[in-house]
Short mmCIF file of C-alpha atoms and ligand atoms in Angstrom, two decimals:
data_model
loop_
_atom_site.label_atom_id
_atom_site.label_comp_id
_atom_site.label_asym_id
_atom_site.label_seq_id
_atom_site.Cartn_x
_atom_site.Cartn_y
_atom_site.Cartn_z
CA MET A 16 7.46 13.75 -25.58
CA TYR A 17 3.87 13.09 -24.80
CA PHE A 18 3.10 16.00 -22.54
CA PRO A 19 5.21 18.97 -24.09
CA GLU A 20 3.01 21.41 -22.52
CA ILE A 21 3.66 20.11 -18.97
CA ASN A 22 7.20 20.90 -17.36
CA ARG A 23 8.65 19.02 -14.54
CA ILE A 24 6.51 19.65 -11.38
CA GLU A 25 8.56 21.94 -8.97
CA TYR A 26 8.06 23.12 -5.43
CA GLU A 27 6.81 26.62 -5.36
CA GLY A 28 5.74 27.08 -1.85
CA PRO A 29 2.32 27.38 -0.06
CA GLN A 30 1.40 30.58 -1.60
CA SER A 31 1.75 29.38 -5.31
CA LYS A 32 -1.45 29.46 -7.32
CA ASN A 33 0.14 27.39 -10.08
CA PRO A 34 -2.03 24.14 -10.23
CA LEU A 35 1.08 22.19 -11.89
CA ALA A 36 3.30 23.08 -8.90
CA PHE A 37 4.08 21.67 -5.34
CA ARG A 38 3.01 23.77 -2.61
CA TRP A 39 4.44 21.33 0.11
CA TYR A 40 6.27 18.43 -1.37
CA ASN A 41 9.87 19.72 -1.41
CA PRO A 42 12.02 16.77 -2.08
CA ASP A 43 15.18 18.15 -0.52
CA GLU A 44 13.77 19.83 2.57
CA MET A 45 14.88 18.02 5.80
CA VAL A 46 12.33 16.84 8.28
CA GLU A 47 13.51 15.07 11.40
CA GLY A 48 16.81 14.67 9.89
CA LYS A 49 15.73 13.20 6.42
CA SER A 50 14.79 14.60 3.19
CA MET A 51 11.08 14.55 2.18
CA ARG A 52 12.17 12.39 -0.79
CA ASP A 53 13.49 9.66 1.50
CA HIS A 54 10.69 9.73 3.91
CA MET A 55 7.91 9.49 1.35
CA ARG A 56 9.41 7.43 -1.37
CA PHE A 57 6.42 8.33 -3.59
CA SER A 58 5.51 5.74 -6.13
CA VAL A 59 3.07 5.91 -9.11
CA VAL A 60 1.02 2.54 -10.05
CA TYR A 61 0.94 1.43 -13.50
CA TRP A 62 -2.51 -0.30 -13.17
CA HIS A 63 -4.64 2.85 -12.47
CA THR A 64 -2.28 5.50 -14.03
CA MET A 65 -1.28 3.75 -17.22
CA ARG A 66 -4.16 1.15 -17.56
CA GLY A 67 -7.22 2.97 -15.99
CA ASP A 68 -9.67 3.82 -18.63
CA GLY A 69 -12.50 5.15 -16.43
CA SER A 70 -14.90 2.21 -17.13
CA ASP A 71 -17.21 1.16 -14.24
CA PRO A 72 -19.65 -1.60 -14.00
CA PHE A 73 -22.23 0.63 -15.72
CA GLY A 74 -20.28 1.99 -18.66
CA VAL A 75 -17.34 1.92 -20.72
CA GLY A 76 -14.18 3.87 -20.38
CA THR A 77 -14.06 7.64 -20.74
CA ALA A 78 -10.35 8.41 -20.32
CA VAL A 79 -8.68 10.17 -23.38
CA ARG A 80 -5.38 8.52 -23.80
CA PRO A 81 -3.88 9.73 -27.30
CA TRP A 82 -0.77 7.36 -26.98
CA GLU A 83 -3.22 4.31 -26.88
CA ASP A 84 -3.80 2.52 -30.19
CA GLY A 85 -6.81 0.50 -28.98
CA THR A 86 -4.73 -2.83 -29.09
CA ASP A 87 -3.44 -5.22 -26.43
CA SER A 88 -0.10 -5.57 -28.42
CA VAL A 89 3.33 -5.48 -27.29
CA ASP A 90 4.02 -2.45 -29.41
CA ASN A 91 1.42 -0.45 -27.46
CA ALA A 92 2.66 -1.75 -24.33
CA LEU A 93 6.19 -0.38 -25.14
CA ARG A 94 4.79 2.96 -26.22
CA ARG A 95 3.12 3.16 -22.83
CA VAL A 96 6.37 2.58 -21.27
CA GLU A 97 7.67 5.86 -22.83
CA VAL A 98 4.49 7.68 -21.52
CA ALA A 99 4.77 6.13 -17.93
CA PHE A 100 8.42 7.25 -17.49
CA GLU A 101 7.57 10.92 -18.83
CA ILE A 102 4.78 11.04 -16.24
CA PHE A 103 7.00 9.60 -13.35
CA GLU A 104 9.84 12.05 -14.20
CA LYS A 105 7.76 15.01 -14.38
CA LEU A 106 6.07 14.26 -11.16
CA GLN A 107 9.46 13.74 -9.49
CA ALA A 108 8.33 10.23 -8.31
CA PRO A 109 11.39 8.05 -7.71
CA PHE A 110 9.36 4.78 -7.87
CA TYR A 111 6.68 2.86 -9.68
CA ALA A 112 4.70 -0.35 -9.10
CA PHE A 113 3.20 -2.73 -11.40
CA HIS A 114 1.30 -6.15 -11.91
CA ASP A 115 2.79 -8.51 -14.56
CA ARG A 116 -0.34 -8.05 -16.67
CA ASP A 117 -0.45 -4.06 -16.39
CA VAL A 118 2.83 -3.76 -18.04
CA ALA A 119 2.58 -6.42 -20.83
CA PRO A 120 -0.30 -8.34 -22.48
CA GLU A 121 -1.22 -11.88 -21.55
CA GLY A 122 -0.35 -14.04 -24.50
CA SER A 123 -2.44 -17.15 -25.74
CA SER A 124 -0.14 -19.48 -23.81
CA LEU A 125 1.98 -19.26 -20.58
CA ALA A 126 5.35 -19.27 -22.78
CA GLU A 127 3.78 -16.22 -24.83
CA SER A 128 2.84 -14.18 -21.68
CA HIS A 129 6.41 -14.84 -20.32
CA ALA A 130 7.97 -13.58 -23.50
CA ASN A 131 5.75 -10.59 -23.70
CA PHE A 132 6.49 -9.79 -19.97
CA GLU A 133 10.31 -10.25 -20.80
CA ARG A 134 10.12 -7.88 -23.86
CA VAL A 135 8.53 -5.19 -21.89
CA ALA A 136 10.70 -5.63 -18.85
CA LYS A 137 13.73 -5.02 -21.07
CA SER A 138 12.34 -1.61 -22.04
CA LEU A 139 11.40 -0.74 -18.31
CA LYS A 140 15.00 -1.63 -17.16
CA GLU A 141 16.44 0.86 -19.93
CA HIS A 142 14.01 3.60 -18.79
CA GLN A 143 14.97 3.03 -15.26
CA GLN A 144 18.63 3.21 -15.87
CA LYS A 145 18.09 6.21 -18.03
CA THR A 146 16.08 8.20 -15.49
CA GLY A 147 17.03 6.61 -11.95
CA ILE A 148 13.55 5.87 -11.37
CA GLN A 149 13.24 2.43 -9.32
CA LEU A 150 10.75 -0.23 -8.94
CA LEU A 151 9.21 -0.13 -5.60
CA TRP A 152 7.45 -3.61 -6.04
CA GLY A 153 6.13 -6.06 -8.52
CA THR A 154 3.12 -8.28 -8.40
CA ALA A 155 1.38 -10.88 -10.28
CA ASN A 156 -2.25 -10.40 -11.31
CA LEU A 157 -3.76 -13.62 -9.97
CA PHE A 158 -7.31 -12.28 -10.15
CA SER A 159 -8.29 -11.05 -13.69
CA ASN A 160 -8.13 -13.93 -15.85
CA PRO A 161 -11.14 -16.25 -15.59
CA ARG A 162 -8.96 -19.17 -14.56
CA TYR A 163 -8.69 -17.54 -11.20
CA MET A 164 -12.59 -17.43 -10.56
CA HIS A 165 -12.18 -19.64 -7.55
CA GLY A 166 -8.91 -18.03 -6.39
CA ALA A 167 -5.43 -18.65 -7.48
CA ALA A 168 -3.45 -20.28 -4.44
CA THR A 169 -6.64 -21.10 -2.82
CA SER A 170 -8.32 -22.54 -5.88
CA CYS A 171 -10.07 -25.70 -5.63
CA ASN A 172 -8.31 -26.61 -8.96
CA VAL A 173 -4.81 -27.69 -8.45
CA ASP A 174 -3.92 -26.76 -12.06
CA VAL A 175 -4.80 -23.12 -11.16
CA PHE A 176 -2.51 -23.27 -8.30
CA ALA A 177 0.27 -24.45 -10.64
CA TYR A 178 -0.54 -21.85 -13.04
CA ALA A 179 -0.17 -19.21 -10.27
CA ALA A 180 2.97 -20.42 -9.12
CA ALA A 181 4.30 -20.26 -12.76
CA GLN A 182 3.19 -16.68 -12.94
CA VAL A 183 4.77 -15.70 -9.53
CA LYS A 184 7.86 -17.42 -10.53
CA LYS A 185 8.26 -15.43 -13.59
CA CYS A 186 7.17 -12.10 -11.66
CA LEU A 187 9.79 -12.66 -9.02
CA GLU A 188 12.34 -13.05 -11.63
CA VAL A 189 11.46 -9.84 -13.48
CA THR A 190 11.00 -7.96 -10.08
CA LYS A 191 14.66 -9.08 -9.11
CA GLU A 192 16.01 -8.22 -12.52
CA LEU A 193 14.34 -4.75 -12.31
CA GLY A 194 15.85 -4.20 -8.86
CA GLY A 195 12.37 -4.26 -7.18
CA GLN A 196 12.59 -3.40 -3.52
CA ASN A 197 9.72 -5.50 -2.33
CA TYR A 198 7.25 -8.21 -3.76
CA VAL A 199 3.57 -7.79 -2.97
CA PHE A 200 0.79 -10.39 -2.77
CA TRP A 201 -2.80 -8.90 -2.79
CA GLY A 202 -5.16 -11.89 -2.62
CA GLY A 203 -8.14 -10.37 -4.59
CA ARG A 204 -9.70 -13.96 -4.90
CA GLU A 205 -7.97 -15.72 -2.20
CA GLY A 206 -11.20 -16.02 -0.15
CA TYR A 207 -14.61 -17.19 -0.49
CA GLN A 208 -18.25 -16.27 -1.56
CA ASN A 209 -19.92 -19.03 0.34
CA LEU A 210 -18.98 -21.50 3.07
CA TYR A 211 -21.10 -24.32 1.74
CA ASN A 212 -18.68 -25.04 -1.02
CA THR A 213 -15.45 -24.15 0.71
CA ASP A 214 -12.90 -26.22 2.58
CA MET A 215 -11.39 -23.25 4.63
CA GLN A 216 -8.58 -25.14 6.16
CA ARG A 217 -7.44 -26.66 3.00
CA GLU A 218 -7.43 -23.38 1.23
CA LEU A 219 -5.50 -21.53 3.94
CA ASP A 220 -2.79 -24.33 4.15
CA HIS A 221 -2.44 -24.09 0.33
CA LEU A 222 -2.06 -20.44 0.51
CA ALA A 223 0.75 -20.87 3.23
CA ARG A 224 2.33 -23.47 0.89
CA PHE A 225 2.25 -21.01 -1.89
CA PHE A 226 3.99 -18.41 0.04
CA HIS A 227 6.63 -20.76 1.33
CA MET A 228 7.32 -21.64 -2.23
CA ALA A 229 7.89 -18.08 -3.22
CA VAL A 230 10.16 -17.59 -0.18
CA ASP A 231 12.20 -20.59 -1.24
CA TYR A 232 12.44 -19.37 -4.93
CA ALA A 233 13.47 -15.89 -3.79
CA LYS A 234 16.37 -17.36 -1.81
CA GLN A 235 17.21 -19.60 -4.95
CA ILE A 236 17.54 -16.41 -7.15
CA GLY A 237 18.82 -14.08 -4.62
CA PHE A 238 15.82 -11.79 -4.25
CA SER A 239 16.12 -10.22 -0.75
CA GLY A 240 13.50 -7.75 -0.72
CA PRO A 241 10.68 -8.45 1.73
CA PHE A 242 7.49 -9.96 0.74
CA LEU A 243 4.43 -7.80 1.56
CA ILE A 244 0.85 -9.06 2.01
CA GLU A 245 -1.75 -6.23 1.21
CA PRO A 246 -4.70 -6.91 3.41
CA LYS A 247 -8.30 -6.28 2.33
CA PRO A 248 -11.38 -7.87 3.79
CA LYS A 249 -13.72 -8.19 0.72
CA GLU A 250 -14.30 -7.12 -2.96
CA PRO A 251 -14.26 -8.94 -5.21
CA THR A 252 -14.80 -11.95 -2.81
CA LYS A 253 -17.33 -11.59 0.07
CA HIS A 254 -14.52 -12.68 2.46
CA GLN A 255 -10.93 -12.31 1.73
CA TYR A 256 -8.59 -14.35 3.92
CA ASP A 257 -6.06 -11.42 4.25
CA SER A 258 -8.74 -9.23 5.80
CA ASP A 259 -6.90 -6.91 7.88
CA ALA A 260 -3.52 -6.53 9.51
CA ALA A 261 -4.42 -8.54 12.48
CA ALA A 262 -5.71 -11.50 10.60
CA CYS A 263 -2.54 -11.30 8.17
CA LEU A 264 -0.14 -11.39 11.00
CA ASN A 265 -2.03 -14.20 12.71
CA PHE A 266 -1.82 -16.10 9.50
CA LEU A 267 1.89 -15.36 8.96
CA ARG A 268 2.59 -16.54 12.52
CA ALA A 269 0.70 -19.75 12.33
CA TYR A 270 2.48 -20.82 9.21
CA ASP A 271 6.00 -19.64 10.24
CA LEU A 272 6.12 -17.02 7.57
CA MET A 273 6.81 -14.06 9.94
CA PRO A 274 10.44 -13.63 8.94
CA TYR A 275 9.93 -13.04 5.48
CA PHE A 276 6.77 -10.94 5.39
CA LYS A 277 5.56 -7.52 6.08
CA LEU A 278 2.31 -5.71 5.30
CA ASN A 279 1.42 -3.26 2.63
CA LEU A 280 -1.65 -1.23 4.21
CA GLU A 281 -4.16 0.52 2.02
CA THR A 282 -6.45 3.17 3.43
CA ASN A 283 -9.54 2.32 1.65
CA HIS A 284 -8.95 -1.42 2.45
CA ALA A 285 -8.67 -0.36 6.34
CA THR A 286 -11.96 1.46 6.11
CA LEU A 287 -13.42 -1.58 4.29
CA ALA A 288 -12.32 -3.69 7.22
CA GLY A 289 -13.93 -1.10 9.72
CA HIS A 290 -10.72 0.30 10.84
CA THR A 291 -8.89 3.56 10.48
CA MET A 292 -5.56 3.61 8.46
CA MET A 293 -4.02 4.71 11.64
CA HIS A 294 -5.22 1.76 13.53
CA GLU A 295 -3.81 -0.67 10.73
CA LEU A 296 -0.58 1.26 10.73
CA ASP A 297 -0.10 1.23 14.36
CA TYR A 298 -1.04 -2.56 14.76
CA ALA A 299 1.51 -3.59 12.02
CA GLY A 300 4.05 -1.26 13.32
CA HIS A 301 4.26 -2.46 16.99
CA GLN A 302 4.70 -5.87 15.49
CA GLY A 303 7.69 -4.90 13.19
CA ALA A 304 5.51 -5.62 10.22
CA LEU A 305 4.98 -2.20 8.58
CA GLY A 306 6.26 -2.67 5.21
CA SER A 307 4.68 0.01 2.62
CA ILE A 308 1.55 1.80 2.16
CA ASP A 309 -0.95 2.18 -0.75
CA ALA A 310 -1.94 5.66 -0.46
CA ASN A 311 -5.42 6.55 -1.23
CA THR A 312 -9.02 7.15 0.45
CA GLY A 313 -12.36 5.84 0.07
CA ASP A 314 -15.66 7.61 0.19
CA LEU A 315 -17.49 7.05 3.45
CA LEU A 316 -20.82 7.37 1.83
CA LEU A 317 -19.84 4.52 -0.72
CA GLY A 318 -19.16 1.06 0.61
CA TRP A 319 -16.59 0.00 -1.82
CA ASP A 320 -13.05 0.54 -2.97
CA THR A 321 -13.16 3.73 -4.71
CA ASP A 322 -9.34 4.24 -4.75
CA GLN A 323 -9.41 8.23 -4.59
CA PHE A 324 -6.34 10.24 -4.30
CA PRO A 325 -5.80 11.36 -0.72
CA THR A 326 -6.11 14.99 -0.04
CA ASP A 327 -7.33 14.92 3.62
CA TYR A 328 -4.73 16.56 5.81
CA TYR A 329 -6.20 14.67 8.98
CA LEU A 330 -5.70 11.41 7.22
CA THR A 331 -2.22 12.17 5.98
CA THR A 332 -1.26 13.63 9.48
CA GLN A 333 -2.54 10.49 11.08
CA CYS A 334 -0.64 8.30 8.60
CA MET A 335 2.57 10.11 9.12
CA LEU A 336 2.27 10.11 12.89
CA ALA A 337 2.12 6.40 12.88
CA ILE A 338 4.59 6.01 10.17
CA LEU A 339 7.17 8.13 12.02
CA LYS A 340 6.34 6.68 15.30
CA HIS A 341 7.40 3.21 13.98
CA GLY A 342 10.57 4.43 12.27
CA GLY A 343 9.59 5.12 8.67
CA LEU A 344 8.76 2.88 5.90
CA GLY A 345 12.15 1.21 5.37
CA SER A 346 12.19 -0.34 1.77
CA GLY A 347 8.43 0.60 1.28
CA GLY A 348 6.95 3.82 0.04
CA VAL A 349 3.97 5.87 -0.34
CA ASN A 350 2.44 4.28 -3.32
CA PHE A 351 -0.59 6.09 -5.05
CA ASP A 352 -2.85 3.03 -5.46
CA ALA A 353 -5.49 5.63 -6.64
CA LYS A 354 -7.21 6.48 -9.74
CA VAL A 355 -8.60 9.69 -11.19
CA ARG A 356 -12.47 9.92 -11.22
CA ARG A 357 -14.45 8.73 -14.62
CA GLU A 358 -15.24 12.43 -15.17
CA SER A 359 -11.67 13.44 -14.99
CA PHE A 360 -10.98 12.12 -18.43
CA GLU A 361 -8.02 14.30 -19.66
CA PRO A 362 -4.47 13.17 -19.41
CA ILE A 363 -3.63 16.21 -17.26
CA ASP A 364 -5.87 15.15 -14.61
CA LEU A 365 -3.36 12.40 -13.89
CA PHE A 366 -0.96 15.26 -12.82
CA HIS A 367 -3.35 17.11 -10.71
CA ALA A 368 -4.19 13.91 -8.97
CA HIS A 369 -0.69 12.98 -8.17
CA ILE A 370 0.31 16.53 -7.23
CA GLY A 371 -2.60 16.68 -4.71
CA GLY A 372 -1.71 13.31 -3.24
CA MET A 373 2.02 14.06 -2.81
CA ASP A 374 1.50 17.63 -1.46
CA ALA A 375 -1.07 16.20 1.14
CA PHE A 376 1.35 13.50 2.27
CA ALA A 377 4.08 16.21 2.65
CA ARG A 378 1.95 18.57 4.40
CA GLY A 379 0.87 15.60 6.73
CA LEU A 380 4.61 14.79 7.29
CA LYS A 381 5.47 18.42 8.36
CA ILE A 382 2.30 18.44 10.81
CA ALA A 383 3.17 15.07 12.28
CA ALA A 384 6.89 16.12 12.68
CA ALA A 385 5.82 19.44 14.40
CA ILE A 386 3.42 17.58 16.79
CA ARG A 387 6.38 15.18 17.60
CA ALA A 388 8.82 18.08 18.12
CA ASP A 389 6.42 19.70 20.74
CA GLY A 390 6.21 16.38 22.52
CA GLU A 391 2.65 17.46 24.28
CA LEU A 392 0.84 14.44 22.73
CA SER A 393 3.37 11.93 23.49
CA SER A 394 3.82 13.04 27.01
CA PHE A 395 0.34 12.95 27.51
CA VAL A 396 0.10 9.38 26.54
CA GLN A 397 3.19 8.57 28.69
CA GLN A 398 1.46 10.27 31.76
CA ARG A 399 -1.72 8.52 31.07
CA TYR A 400 0.12 5.11 31.62
CA SER A 401 2.16 6.45 34.51
CA SER A 402 0.41 4.17 37.20
CA TRP A 403 2.30 1.25 35.44
CA ASP A 404 5.60 2.72 36.16
CA GLY A 405 5.31 2.19 39.86
CA GLU A 406 6.45 -0.88 41.63
CA LEU A 407 3.24 -2.91 40.99
CA GLY A 408 2.97 -2.30 37.45
CA GLN A 409 6.68 -3.21 36.88
CA LYS A 410 6.04 -6.26 38.51
CA ILE A 411 3.01 -7.30 36.44
CA GLU A 412 4.53 -6.27 33.31
CA SER A 413 7.70 -8.21 33.96
CA GLY A 414 5.65 -11.44 34.76
CA GLN A 415 6.29 -11.54 38.47
CA SER A 416 2.93 -10.99 39.79
CA SER A 417 -0.17 -13.37 40.19
CA LEU A 418 -3.92 -13.30 40.69
CA ALA A 419 -3.57 -14.14 44.23
CA GLU A 420 -1.01 -11.26 44.90
CA LEU A 421 -3.40 -8.79 43.14
CA GLU A 422 -6.30 -10.12 45.16
CA ALA A 423 -4.33 -9.44 48.33
CA TYR A 424 -3.42 -6.02 47.23
CA MET A 425 -7.00 -4.79 46.35
CA MET A 426 -8.39 -6.52 49.57
CA GLN A 427 -6.10 -3.93 51.25
CA LYS A 428 -6.57 -1.09 49.14
CA GLY A 429 -10.51 -1.44 48.66
CA GLU A 430 -11.21 0.31 45.39
CA ALA A 431 -9.41 1.28 42.10
CA GLN A 432 -9.83 5.08 41.87
CA PRO A 433 -9.94 6.78 38.51
CA ASN A 434 -6.70 8.48 38.20
CA THR A 435 -6.80 10.35 34.83
CA SER A 436 -9.17 11.58 32.09
CA GLY A 437 -8.86 10.64 28.57
CA ARG A 438 -8.99 14.18 27.47
CA GLN A 439 -9.77 13.07 23.95
CA GLU A 440 -11.62 16.60 23.21
CA MET A 441 -8.48 18.31 24.54
CA LEU A 442 -6.20 16.37 22.31
CA GLU A 443 -8.47 16.81 19.21
CA ASN A 444 -8.05 20.54 19.76
CA LEU A 445 -4.37 20.11 20.33
CA ILE A 446 -4.00 18.26 16.85
CA ASN A 447 -5.98 21.13 15.26
CA ARG A 448 -3.54 23.63 16.40
CA TYR A 449 -1.03 22.30 13.99
CA LEU A 450 -3.34 22.18 11.00
C1 LIG B 521 -6.88 -3.83 -4.87
C2 LIG B 521 -5.50 -3.71 -4.60
C3 LIG B 521 -4.46 -3.81 -5.54
C4 LIG B 521 -3.26 -4.17 -5.06
C5 LIG B 521 -2.16 -4.85 -6.08
O1 LIG B 521 -7.92 -3.46 -4.21
O2 LIG B 521 -5.33 -2.47 -3.85
O3 LIG B 521 -4.49 -2.76 -6.55
O4 LIG B 521 -2.59 -3.09 -4.60
O5 LIG B 521 -2.65 -5.98 -6.51
NI1 LIG B 522 -3.57 -1.57 -3.35
NI1 LIG B 523 -7.40 -1.47 -3.29
#
């Protein structure tokens, strides 16, 4: 036991002042006919929670992690697995997610890296079996090693493409072996810094080839979970090809990848793209491409991916409104791609951070469900578009009308009269009633 002083975090209700208890997340509580546990499918990320050390571009790590021995050895990695599962269990998080290189050290050759990964995966599997905790998704880190400086699948160097392919092949095998429910691609360096040196068309064609190879291999080994692309517009590149939900879906359609892919949407990435998270969720949702979410938040005063834990009820309410509207997360989950601040250097801060995020989402779920149960918001929206429900609207929507017919119609009618106010302020007040 690495945290003898911390018991399993339990639901104590909104009145509790215990900082190590849930005030809203009550796993067995039913909301819209489903338990909170099944709605949220909370997941802890290995990279921030187990590997984050609090370093930033201006200073080294600050985090105190007594279980770390300061080496990048397999032994240290195996000890970390023990710690990780104790954290997941005590948080009552049913899922976790990783990059290959978070869980096991990269070796001095591809073969050694594969072997390290397999050794640690064996221990991960044992811990999963012992605790019932499951892998939400795996992904290959195709951005940290210097070989990926020009990108991985979009590199100008064919050998780098091949190396990335080898890494994804192994990571798919391990994800399958561990029962991973999805497989994620976040293209951190799949983009460009400058167009003078870039053949964009060739790079995009290569990226699509890469994804098709992954789809083919998944079929071959019987991995059936969806692939997820995680959009982000920039950082570390100036432009990332998977810049937002719309760009990803356009790419997937253009290259015949729609049947195999959905999206993993992240709040901070949405804001970097100039969108709200609700926008991204709704955009993906209405196209049947809402796969999973990386739950975090940015700081609107800072223009980068600060990956903070989400605590804002407006944000979580908006997320849950969109998620419920589109029928839930399916095989995805609410994955905390978030890290404690550099100043929050003690291990216990990892607990406070996740408790806050889980409670904020649980509260958002309850608020969203209450808004939906009352139905005022949805009936307003329905009413707002009701002119389309008449004969003319139906004709247009079903493709039975033409410019000529509409011209004749307006010639006779004269003017399009305003029919309804947007009532934004009233609706903002309505939402506040539920908070
Ligand atoms: C980085 C991304 C990354 C992905 C997984 O900004 O959010 O952490 O979630 O590669
Ligand atoms: Ni992410
Ligand atoms: Ni991110």
